[in-house]
């Protein structure tokens, strides 16, 4: 069991920031990544649609024989994590929990900002998760949707004048609230860390949910006795539902290395296969 891969999914390329962090933290682990590039973005879709997509994504990976599921999409985490937990009998971690817990831990003045897609912000899932993780600590949370950040990242505009302009427009109100912690609540946003950091100023700690998730993945695997102890045998497989060449180009840029295995697949109806 412990030598099986970890299954990671996202609506597109954003979850690669999580995959990268997992590979840095757990170099012996094999991974299978699914990017649902045919249906990205999830962040503008309805809750019912996002939940259905998430179940299909997870079913595909479970049928591939993974030992653990990582929901590397904040939008899918916000909408579907309870349903996924109920439906799949393997350890599951979604990016939302680790990000929220880290924000609750690092804030000093209790004023926390969250930026994410429209669907994630509207769900209120981050606010609830941060409040839960804060316990008795008093926190005030300021949430803001930043819909233009995803297409800017996908177009490779990670550090350009236009991105800085958009960042200023989105983030100035959060700066005015004197937050000391900002959760990057979308898997694309760590790729804009430099611009977001410079826009917010050095007094604000950025919480990268990818790094927090990699750390918690190690704990979950250890808890279940699933850490791979066999060094040197790790592999990575990548699947997309459309536009493999575009994914390939962006993925190599994010990961900084060639992709070993990339295949386009159809996953429609995978939830029916799983539940029948
Ligand atoms: N990966 C998504 C997230 O983390 C952002 C892209 C999308 O809207 O699908 O929320």
PDB file of C-alpha atoms and ligand atoms in Angstrom:
ATOM      1  CA  UNK A   1       0.000   0.000   0.000  1.00  0.00           C
ATOM      2  CA  UNK A   2       2.687   2.548   1.003  1.00  0.00           C
ATOM      3  CA  UNK A   3       4.385   2.399  -2.416  1.00  0.00           C
ATOM      4  CA  UNK A   4       1.163   3.432  -4.214  1.00  0.00           C
ATOM      5  CA  UNK A   5       1.027   6.986  -5.578  1.00  0.00           C
ATOM      6  CA  UNK A   6      -0.722  10.018  -4.065  1.00  0.00           C
ATOM      7  CA  UNK A   7      -3.581  11.280  -6.283  1.00  0.00           C
ATOM      8  CA  UNK A   8      -3.689  15.054  -6.751  1.00  0.00           C
ATOM      9  CA  UNK A   9      -6.344  16.943  -8.701  1.00  0.00           C
ATOM     10  CA  UNK A  10      -7.148  20.501  -9.678  1.00  0.00           C
ATOM     11  CA  UNK A  11      -9.268  22.223 -12.277  1.00  0.00           C
ATOM     12  CA  UNK A  12      -6.117  22.939 -14.312  1.00  0.00           C
ATOM     13  CA  UNK A  13      -2.499  23.901 -13.778  1.00  0.00           C
ATOM     14  CA  UNK A  14      -2.830  25.629 -10.390  1.00  0.00           C
ATOM     15  CA  UNK A  15      -2.600  22.403  -8.400  1.00  0.00           C
ATOM     16  CA  UNK A  16       0.915  21.935  -9.727  1.00  0.00           C
ATOM     17  CA  UNK A  17       2.026  24.359  -7.016  1.00  0.00           C
ATOM     18  CA  UNK A  18       0.773  21.748  -4.526  1.00  0.00           C
ATOM     19  CA  UNK A  19       2.418  18.888  -6.431  1.00  0.00           C
ATOM     20  CA  UNK A  20       5.705  20.826  -6.444  1.00  0.00           C
ATOM     21  CA  UNK A  21       5.508  21.409  -2.688  1.00  0.00           C
ATOM     22  CA  UNK A  22       4.613  17.731  -2.039  1.00  0.00           C
ATOM     23  CA  UNK A  23       7.557  16.527  -4.101  1.00  0.00           C
ATOM     24  CA  UNK A  24       9.922  18.882  -2.260  1.00  0.00           C
ATOM     25  CA  UNK A  25       8.643  17.699   1.130  1.00  0.00           C
ATOM     26  CA  UNK A  26       8.191  13.991   0.237  1.00  0.00           C
ATOM     27  CA  UNK A  27      10.704  13.114  -2.508  1.00  0.00           C
ATOM     28  CA  UNK A  28      10.145   9.337  -2.177  1.00  0.00           C
ATOM     29  CA  UNK A  29       6.431   9.555  -2.982  1.00  0.00           C
ATOM     30  CA  UNK A  30       4.963   8.841  -6.420  1.00  0.00           C
ATOM     31  CA  UNK A  31       2.183  11.129  -7.650  1.00  0.00           C
ATOM     32  CA  UNK A  32      -0.604  11.028 -10.201  1.00  0.00           C
ATOM     33  CA  UNK A  33      -1.922  14.459 -11.170  1.00  0.00           C
ATOM     34  CA  UNK A  34      -5.208  15.216 -12.907  1.00  0.00           C
ATOM     35  CA  UNK A  35      -5.916  18.692 -14.310  1.00  0.00           C
ATOM     36  CA  UNK A  36      -9.514  19.070 -15.488  1.00  0.00           C
ATOM     37  CA  UNK A  37      -8.453  21.476 -18.218  1.00  0.00           C
ATOM     38  CA  UNK A  38     -11.614  20.917 -20.294  1.00  0.00           C
ATOM     39  CA  UNK A  39     -13.771  22.463 -17.586  1.00  0.00           C
ATOM     40  CA  UNK A  40     -11.474  25.041 -15.937  1.00  0.00           C
ATOM     41  CA  UNK A  41     -12.250  27.464 -14.341  1.00  0.00           C
ATOM     42  CA  UNK A  42     -14.272  25.979 -11.491  1.00  0.00           C
ATOM     43  CA  UNK A  43     -14.275  29.288  -9.626  1.00  0.00           C
ATOM     44  CA  UNK A  44     -17.110  30.785 -11.669  1.00  0.00           C
ATOM     45  CA  UNK A  45     -19.367  27.681 -11.645  1.00  0.00           C
ATOM     46  CA  UNK A  46     -22.287  26.788  -9.368  1.00  0.00           C
ATOM     47  CA  UNK A  47     -21.758  24.700  -6.191  1.00  0.00           C
ATOM     48  CA  UNK A  48     -23.621  21.662  -7.616  1.00  0.00           C
ATOM     49  CA  UNK A  49     -21.520  21.637 -10.798  1.00  0.00           C
ATOM     50  CA  UNK A  50     -18.237  22.011  -8.911  1.00  0.00           C
ATOM     51  CA  UNK A  51     -19.209  19.153  -6.585  1.00  0.00           C
ATOM     52  CA  UNK A  52     -20.023  16.874  -9.540  1.00  0.00           C
ATOM     53  CA  UNK A  53     -16.716  17.695 -11.252  1.00  0.00           C
ATOM     54  CA  UNK A  54     -14.793  17.048  -8.026  1.00  0.00           C
ATOM     55  CA  UNK A  55     -16.391  13.607  -7.595  1.00  0.00           C
ATOM     56  CA  UNK A  56     -15.495  12.710 -11.190  1.00  0.00           C
ATOM     57  CA  UNK A  57     -11.910  13.897 -10.706  1.00  0.00           C
ATOM     58  CA  UNK A  58     -11.510  11.906  -7.500  1.00  0.00           C
ATOM     59  CA  UNK A  59     -13.129   8.785  -9.005  1.00  0.00           C
ATOM     60  CA  UNK A  60     -10.649   8.844 -11.878  1.00  0.00           C
ATOM     61  CA  UNK A  61      -7.707   8.921  -9.473  1.00  0.00           C
ATOM     62  CA  UNK A  62      -9.144   6.281  -7.154  1.00  0.00           C
ATOM     63  CA  UNK A  63      -9.597   3.959 -10.131  1.00  0.00           C
ATOM     64  CA  UNK A  64      -5.906   4.520 -10.921  1.00  0.00           C
ATOM     65  CA  UNK A  65      -5.128   3.033  -7.496  1.00  0.00           C
ATOM     66  CA  UNK A  66      -3.933   5.923  -5.332  1.00  0.00           C
ATOM     67  CA  UNK A  67      -3.363   5.586  -1.570  1.00  0.00           C
ATOM     68  CA  UNK A  68      -4.416   9.134  -0.697  1.00  0.00           C
ATOM     69  CA  UNK A  69      -6.332  11.990  -2.336  1.00  0.00           C
ATOM     70  CA  UNK A  70      -5.145  15.581  -2.330  1.00  0.00           C
ATOM     71  CA  UNK A  71      -7.736  18.120  -3.420  1.00  0.00           C
ATOM     72  CA  UNK A  72      -5.346  20.706  -4.850  1.00  0.00           C
ATOM     73  CA  UNK A  73      -8.094  23.134  -5.813  1.00  0.00           C
ATOM     74  CA  UNK A  74      -9.493  25.529  -3.236  1.00  0.00           C
ATOM     75  CA  UNK A  75     -12.769  25.886  -5.088  1.00  0.00           C
ATOM     76  CA  UNK A  76     -13.355  22.113  -5.163  1.00  0.00           C
ATOM     77  CA  UNK A  77     -12.268  21.937  -1.516  1.00  0.00           C
ATOM     78  CA  UNK A  78     -14.756  24.626  -0.507  1.00  0.00           C
ATOM     79  CA  UNK A  79     -17.661  22.963  -2.334  1.00  0.00           C
ATOM     80  CA  UNK A  80     -17.016  19.247  -2.174  1.00  0.00           C
ATOM     81  CA  UNK A  81     -14.692  18.171   0.605  1.00  0.00           C
ATOM     82  CA  UNK A  82     -17.439  16.724   2.827  1.00  0.00           C
ATOM     83  CA  UNK A  83     -18.986  14.818  -0.090  1.00  0.00           C
ATOM     84  CA  UNK A  84     -15.573  13.466  -1.161  1.00  0.00           C
ATOM     85  CA  UNK A  85     -14.786  12.388   2.391  1.00  0.00           C
ATOM     86  CA  UNK A  86     -18.089  10.525   2.617  1.00  0.00           C
ATOM     87  CA  UNK A  87     -17.688   8.880  -0.768  1.00  0.00           C
ATOM     88  CA  UNK A  88     -14.058   7.724  -0.833  1.00  0.00           C
ATOM     89  CA  UNK A  89     -12.598   5.418   1.773  1.00  0.00           C
ATOM     90  CA  UNK A  90      -8.975   6.551   1.542  1.00  0.00           C
ATOM     91  CA  UNK A  91      -7.220   9.377   3.420  1.00  0.00           C
ATOM     92  CA  UNK A  92      -8.142  12.742   1.917  1.00  0.00           C
ATOM     93  CA  UNK A  93      -6.701  16.191   2.461  1.00  0.00           C
ATOM     94  CA  UNK A  94      -7.894  19.381   0.818  1.00  0.00           C
ATOM     95  CA  UNK A  95      -5.870  22.584   0.527  1.00  0.00           C
ATOM     96  CA  UNK A  96      -8.410  24.639   2.441  1.00  0.00           C
ATOM     97  CA  UNK A  97      -7.825  23.098   5.876  1.00  0.00           C
ATOM     98  CA  UNK A  98      -4.018  23.405   6.015  1.00  0.00           C
ATOM     99  CA  UNK A  99      -4.145  27.018   4.722  1.00  0.00           C
ATOM    100  CA  UNK A 100      -6.756  28.006   7.293  1.00  0.00           C
ATOM    101  CA  UNK A 101      -4.879  26.332  10.156  1.00  0.00           C
ATOM    102  CA  UNK A 102      -1.599  27.984   9.217  1.00  0.00           C
ATOM    103  CA  UNK A 103      -3.254  31.440   9.029  1.00  0.00           C
ATOM    104  CA  UNK A 104      -4.752  30.960  12.495  1.00  0.00           C
ATOM    105  CA  UNK A 105      -1.292  29.994  13.791  1.00  0.00           C
ATOM    106  CA  UNK A 106       0.790  32.799  12.261  1.00  0.00           C
ATOM    107  CA  UNK A 107      -1.421  35.868  12.776  1.00  0.00           C
ATOM    108  CA  UNK A 108      -0.282  38.176  15.553  1.00  0.00           C
ATOM    109  CA  UNK A 109      -2.928  40.900  15.418  1.00  0.00           C
ATOM    110  CA  UNK A 110      -5.824  38.549  14.512  1.00  0.00           C
ATOM    111  CA  UNK A 111      -6.600  40.438  11.279  1.00  0.00           C
ATOM    112  CA  UNK A 112      -6.497  37.935   8.424  1.00  0.00           C
ATOM    113  CA  UNK A 113      -7.168  38.472   4.723  1.00  0.00           C
ATOM    114  CA  UNK A 114      -8.269  35.719   2.340  1.00  0.00           C
ATOM    115  CA  UNK A 115      -8.100  35.982  -1.435  1.00  0.00           C
ATOM    116  CA  UNK A 116      -9.632  33.301  -3.676  1.00  0.00           C
ATOM    117  CA  UNK A 117     -12.029  32.674  -6.552  1.00  0.00           C
ATOM    118  CA  UNK A 118     -15.590  33.988  -6.477  1.00  0.00           C
ATOM    119  CA  UNK A 119     -17.043  30.546  -5.672  1.00  0.00           C
ATOM    120  CA  UNK A 120     -14.641  29.971  -2.774  1.00  0.00           C
ATOM    121  CA  UNK A 121     -15.272  33.404  -1.258  1.00  0.00           C
ATOM    122  CA  UNK A 122     -19.061  33.136  -1.682  1.00  0.00           C
ATOM    123  CA  UNK A 123     -19.070  29.729   0.036  1.00  0.00           C
ATOM    124  CA  UNK A 124     -17.681  31.293   3.236  1.00  0.00           C
ATOM    125  CA  UNK A 125     -15.672  28.077   3.729  1.00  0.00           C
ATOM    126  CA  UNK A 126     -12.368  29.832   4.518  1.00  0.00           C
ATOM    127  CA  UNK A 127     -13.937  32.162   7.054  1.00  0.00           C
ATOM    128  CA  UNK A 128     -15.509  29.196   8.880  1.00  0.00           C
ATOM    129  CA  UNK A 129     -12.330  27.115   8.693  1.00  0.00           C
ATOM    130  CA  UNK A 130     -10.123  29.954  10.039  1.00  0.00           C
ATOM    131  CA  UNK A 131     -12.590  30.691  12.836  1.00  0.00           C
ATOM    132  CA  UNK A 132     -12.683  26.991  13.775  1.00  0.00           C
ATOM    133  CA  UNK A 133      -8.893  26.754  13.712  1.00  0.00           C
ATOM    134  CA  UNK A 134      -8.523  29.904  15.849  1.00  0.00           C
ATOM    135  CA  UNK A 135     -10.282  28.472  18.894  1.00  0.00           C
ATOM    136  CA  UNK A 136     -10.347  31.154  21.601  1.00  0.00           C
ATOM    137  CA  UNK A 137      -8.065  33.512  19.651  1.00  0.00           C
ATOM    138  CA  UNK A 138     -10.062  36.558  18.461  1.00  0.00           C
ATOM    139  CA  UNK A 139      -9.853  36.929  14.667  1.00  0.00           C
ATOM    140  CA  UNK A 140     -11.358  39.249  12.093  1.00  0.00           C
ATOM    141  CA  UNK A 141     -11.360  37.977   8.520  1.00  0.00           C
ATOM    142  CA  UNK A 142     -11.476  40.069   5.352  1.00  0.00           C
ATOM    143  CA  UNK A 143     -12.271  38.059   2.225  1.00  0.00           C
ATOM    144  CA  UNK A 144     -11.937  39.178  -1.369  1.00  0.00           C
ATOM    145  CA  UNK A 145     -12.446  37.460  -4.734  1.00  0.00           C
ATOM    146  CA  UNK A 146      -9.682  38.122  -7.284  1.00  0.00           C
ATOM    147  CA  UNK A 147     -11.066  36.587 -10.517  1.00  0.00           C
ATOM    148  CA  UNK A 148      -8.496  38.131 -12.875  1.00  0.00           C
ATOM    149  CA  UNK A 149      -5.531  36.479 -11.145  1.00  0.00           C
ATOM    150  CA  UNK A 150      -6.257  33.011 -12.620  1.00  0.00           C
ATOM    151  CA  UNK A 151      -6.239  34.053 -16.315  1.00  0.00           C
ATOM    152  CA  UNK A 152      -3.171  36.253 -15.709  1.00  0.00           C
ATOM    153  CA  UNK A 153      -1.247  33.263 -14.345  1.00  0.00           C
ATOM    154  CA  UNK A 154      -2.461  31.022 -17.172  1.00  0.00           C
ATOM    155  CA  UNK A 155      -1.171  33.586 -19.665  1.00  0.00           C
ATOM    156  CA  UNK A 156       2.226  33.615 -17.960  1.00  0.00           C
ATOM    157  CA  UNK A 157       1.749  37.197 -16.684  1.00  0.00           C
ATOM    158  CA  UNK A 158       3.161  36.398 -13.271  1.00  0.00           C
ATOM    159  CA  UNK A 159       5.289  39.525 -12.839  1.00  0.00           C
ATOM    160  CA  UNK A 160       4.202  42.207 -15.284  1.00  0.00           C
ATOM    161  CA  UNK A 161       2.887  45.765 -15.143  1.00  0.00           C
ATOM    162  CA  UNK A 162      -0.669  44.650 -15.839  1.00  0.00           C
ATOM    163  CA  UNK A 163      -0.560  42.111 -12.996  1.00  0.00           C
ATOM    164  CA  UNK A 164       0.769  44.747 -10.594  1.00  0.00           C
ATOM    165  CA  UNK A 165      -2.082  47.073 -11.594  1.00  0.00           C
ATOM    166  CA  UNK A 166      -4.689  44.365 -11.006  1.00  0.00           C
ATOM    167  CA  UNK A 167      -3.042  43.399  -7.709  1.00  0.00           C
ATOM    168  CA  UNK A 168      -3.134  46.998  -6.500  1.00  0.00           C
ATOM    169  CA  UNK A 169      -6.835  47.255  -7.384  1.00  0.00           C
ATOM    170  CA  UNK A 170      -7.735  44.021  -5.549  1.00  0.00           C
ATOM    171  CA  UNK A 171      -5.413  44.297  -2.578  1.00  0.00           C
ATOM    172  CA  UNK A 172      -5.469  48.011  -1.627  1.00  0.00           C
ATOM    173  CA  UNK A 173      -8.696  47.550   0.425  1.00  0.00           C
ATOM    174  CA  UNK A 174      -7.100  44.639   2.336  1.00  0.00           C
ATOM    175  CA  UNK A 175      -3.990  46.726   3.015  1.00  0.00           C
ATOM    176  CA  UNK A 176      -6.225  49.454   4.407  1.00  0.00           C
ATOM    177  CA  UNK A 177      -7.697  46.918   6.876  1.00  0.00           C
ATOM    178  CA  UNK A 178      -4.221  46.473   8.375  1.00  0.00           C
ATOM    179  CA  UNK A 179      -4.226  42.702   8.104  1.00  0.00           C
ATOM    180  CA  UNK A 180      -0.972  40.995   9.124  1.00  0.00           C
ATOM    181  CA  UNK A 181      -1.677  37.663   7.361  1.00  0.00           C
ATOM    182  CA  UNK A 182      -2.988  36.971   3.869  1.00  0.00           C
ATOM    183  CA  UNK A 183      -4.134  33.511   2.769  1.00  0.00           C
ATOM    184  CA  UNK A 184      -3.479  32.717  -0.880  1.00  0.00           C
ATOM    185  CA  UNK A 185      -6.726  30.741  -1.149  1.00  0.00           C
ATOM    186  CA  UNK A 186      -6.386  29.667  -4.751  1.00  0.00           C
ATOM    187  CA  UNK A 187      -3.762  27.314  -6.094  1.00  0.00           C
ATOM    188  CA  UNK A 188      -2.767  29.743  -8.849  1.00  0.00           C
ATOM    189  CA  UNK A 189      -1.891  32.542  -6.439  1.00  0.00           C
ATOM    190  CA  UNK A 190       1.453  31.213  -5.113  1.00  0.00           C
ATOM    191  CA  UNK A 191       2.730  31.896  -8.636  1.00  0.00           C
ATOM    192  CA  UNK A 192       1.985  35.586  -7.984  1.00  0.00           C
ATOM    193  CA  UNK A 193       3.696  35.597  -4.596  1.00  0.00           C
ATOM    194  CA  UNK A 194       6.241  38.232  -5.492  1.00  0.00           C
ATOM    195  CA  UNK A 195       3.681  40.720  -6.866  1.00  0.00           C
ATOM    196  CA  UNK A 196       1.206  40.059  -4.045  1.00  0.00           C
ATOM    197  CA  UNK A 197       3.969  40.316  -1.421  1.00  0.00           C
ATOM    198  CA  UNK A 198       5.273  43.606  -2.782  1.00  0.00           C
ATOM    199  CA  UNK A 199       1.751  45.022  -3.076  1.00  0.00           C
ATOM    200  CA  UNK A 200       0.861  44.100   0.509  1.00  0.00           C
ATOM    201  CA  UNK A 201       4.226  45.117   2.037  1.00  0.00           C
ATOM    202  CA  UNK A 202       6.698  43.189   4.158  1.00  0.00           C
ATOM    203  CA  UNK A 203       4.623  43.388   7.360  1.00  0.00           C
ATOM    204  CA  UNK A 204       2.066  40.971   5.895  1.00  0.00           C
ATOM    205  CA  UNK A 205       2.781  37.213   6.045  1.00  0.00           C
ATOM    206  CA  UNK A 206       1.568  35.332   2.972  1.00  0.00           C
ATOM    207  CA  UNK A 207       0.131  31.891   3.713  1.00  0.00           C
ATOM    208  CA  UNK A 208       0.848  29.561   0.814  1.00  0.00           C
ATOM    209  CA  UNK A 209      -1.676  26.742   1.163  1.00  0.00           C
ATOM    210  CA  UNK A 210       0.490  24.552  -1.109  1.00  0.00           C
ATOM    211  CA  UNK A 211       3.333  24.464   1.434  1.00  0.00           C
ATOM    212  CA  UNK A 212       0.944  24.009   4.353  1.00  0.00           C
ATOM    213  CA  UNK A 213      -0.733  21.118   2.502  1.00  0.00           C
ATOM    214  CA  UNK A 214       2.559  19.361   1.756  1.00  0.00           C
ATOM    215  CA  UNK A 215       3.446  19.492   5.444  1.00  0.00           C
ATOM    216  CA  UNK A 216       0.073  18.044   6.505  1.00  0.00           C
ATOM    217  CA  UNK A 217       0.267  15.374   3.768  1.00  0.00           C
ATOM    218  CA  UNK A 218       3.399  14.032   5.459  1.00  0.00           C
ATOM    219  CA  UNK A 219       1.512  13.822   8.792  1.00  0.00           C
ATOM    220  CA  UNK A 220      -1.551  12.119   7.290  1.00  0.00           C
ATOM    221  CA  UNK A 221       0.586   9.500   5.503  1.00  0.00           C
ATOM    222  CA  UNK A 222       2.602   8.848   8.663  1.00  0.00           C
ATOM    223  CA  UNK A 223      -0.579   8.517  10.746  1.00  0.00           C
ATOM    224  CA  UNK A 224      -1.931   5.867   8.376  1.00  0.00           C
ATOM    225  CA  UNK A 225       1.397   4.039   8.044  1.00  0.00           C
ATOM    226  CA  UNK A 226       1.464   4.988   4.357  1.00  0.00           C
ATOM    227  CA  UNK A 227       4.777   6.844   4.031  1.00  0.00           C
ATOM    228  CA  UNK A 228       6.830   5.320   1.231  1.00  0.00           C
ATOM    229  CA  UNK A 229      10.060   4.056   2.779  1.00  0.00           C
ATOM    230  CA  UNK A 230      11.575   2.850  -0.527  1.00  0.00           C
ATOM    231  CA  UNK A 231      13.927   5.568  -1.789  1.00  0.00           C
ATOM    232  CA  UNK A 232      14.599   6.176  -5.473  1.00  0.00           C
ATOM    233  CA  UNK A 233      11.464   4.556  -6.890  1.00  0.00           C
ATOM    234  CA  UNK A 234       9.183   7.609  -7.132  1.00  0.00           C
ATOM    235  CA  UNK A 235       7.394   8.493 -10.366  1.00  0.00           C
ATOM    236  CA  UNK A 236       5.012  11.185 -11.645  1.00  0.00           C
ATOM    237  CA  UNK A 237       2.139  10.781 -14.095  1.00  0.00           C
ATOM    238  CA  UNK A 238       0.054  13.638 -15.452  1.00  0.00           C
ATOM    239  CA  UNK A 239      -3.440  13.531 -16.964  1.00  0.00           C
ATOM    240  CA  UNK A 240      -5.559  16.309 -18.453  1.00  0.00           C
ATOM    241  CA  UNK A 241      -9.065  16.404 -19.878  1.00  0.00           C
ATOM    242  CA  UNK A 242      -8.186  18.779 -22.764  1.00  0.00           C
ATOM    243  CA  UNK A 243      -5.485  20.969 -24.333  1.00  0.00           C
ATOM    244  CA  UNK A 244      -2.553  18.788 -23.369  1.00  0.00           C
ATOM    245  CA  UNK A 245      -0.023  20.906 -25.258  1.00  0.00           C
ATOM    246  CA  UNK A 246      -0.989  24.088 -23.458  1.00  0.00           C
ATOM    247  CA  UNK A 247      -0.869  22.283 -20.108  1.00  0.00           C
ATOM    248  CA  UNK A 248       2.504  20.823 -21.017  1.00  0.00           C
ATOM    249  CA  UNK A 249       3.962  24.255 -21.715  1.00  0.00           C
ATOM    250  CA  UNK A 250       2.688  25.881 -18.533  1.00  0.00           C
ATOM    251  CA  UNK A 251       3.429  22.825 -16.373  1.00  0.00           C
ATOM    252  CA  UNK A 252       7.078  22.679 -17.408  1.00  0.00           C
ATOM    253  CA  UNK A 253       7.377  26.348 -16.512  1.00  0.00           C
ATOM    254  CA  UNK A 254       5.822  25.842 -13.071  1.00  0.00           C
ATOM    255  CA  UNK A 255       7.747  22.661 -12.266  1.00  0.00           C
ATOM    256  CA  UNK A 256      10.993  23.776 -13.894  1.00  0.00           C
ATOM    257  CA  UNK A 257      11.564  20.355 -15.500  1.00  0.00           C
ATOM    258  CA  UNK A 258      10.241  18.235 -18.399  1.00  0.00           C
ATOM    259  CA  UNK A 259       7.007  16.275 -17.814  1.00  0.00           C
ATOM    260  CA  UNK A 260       7.711  12.522 -17.853  1.00  0.00           C
ATOM    261  CA  UNK A 261       4.199  11.290 -18.746  1.00  0.00           C
ATOM    262  CA  UNK A 262       1.221  13.335 -19.966  1.00  0.00           C
ATOM    263  CA  UNK A 263      -2.001  11.885 -21.337  1.00  0.00           C
ATOM    264  CA  UNK A 264      -5.376  13.363 -22.313  1.00  0.00           C
ATOM    265  CA  UNK A 265      -8.324  11.416 -20.845  1.00  0.00           C
ATOM    266  CA  UNK A 266     -12.114  11.583 -20.610  1.00  0.00           C
ATOM    267  CA  UNK A 267     -13.487  11.486 -17.090  1.00  0.00           C
ATOM    268  CA  UNK A 268     -17.175  12.241 -17.690  1.00  0.00           C
ATOM    269  CA  UNK A 269     -19.416   9.815 -15.876  1.00  0.00           C
ATOM    270  CA  UNK A 270     -16.631   8.556 -13.627  1.00  0.00           C
ATOM    271  CA  UNK A 271     -18.809   9.168 -10.577  1.00  0.00           C
ATOM    272  CA  UNK A 272     -21.442   6.784 -12.027  1.00  0.00           C
ATOM    273  CA  UNK A 273     -18.774   4.124 -12.510  1.00  0.00           C
ATOM    274  CA  UNK A 274     -17.629   4.648  -8.955  1.00  0.00           C
ATOM    275  CA  UNK A 275     -21.042   4.508  -7.262  1.00  0.00           C
ATOM    276  CA  UNK A 276     -22.661   1.747  -9.332  1.00  0.00           C
TER     277      UNK A 276
HETATM  278  N1  LIG B   1      -7.602  25.945  -8.891  1.00  0.00           N
HETATM  279  C1  LIG B   1      -8.674  26.843  -8.544  1.00  0.00           C
HETATM  280  C2  LIG B   1      -8.645  27.146  -7.050  1.00  0.00           C
HETATM  281  O1  LIG B   1      -7.701  26.823  -6.347  1.00  0.00           O
HETATM  282  C3  LIG B   1      -8.596  28.117  -9.333  1.00  0.00           C
HETATM  283  C4  LIG B   1      -8.917  27.950 -10.802  1.00  0.00           C
HETATM  284  C5  LIG B   1     -10.379  27.726 -11.077  1.00  0.00           C
HETATM  285  O2  LIG B   1     -11.200  28.653 -10.921  1.00  0.00           O
HETATM  286  O3  LIG B   1     -10.704  26.610 -11.452  1.00  0.00           O
HETATM  287  O4  LIG B   1      -9.581  27.697  -6.546  1.00  0.00           O
END
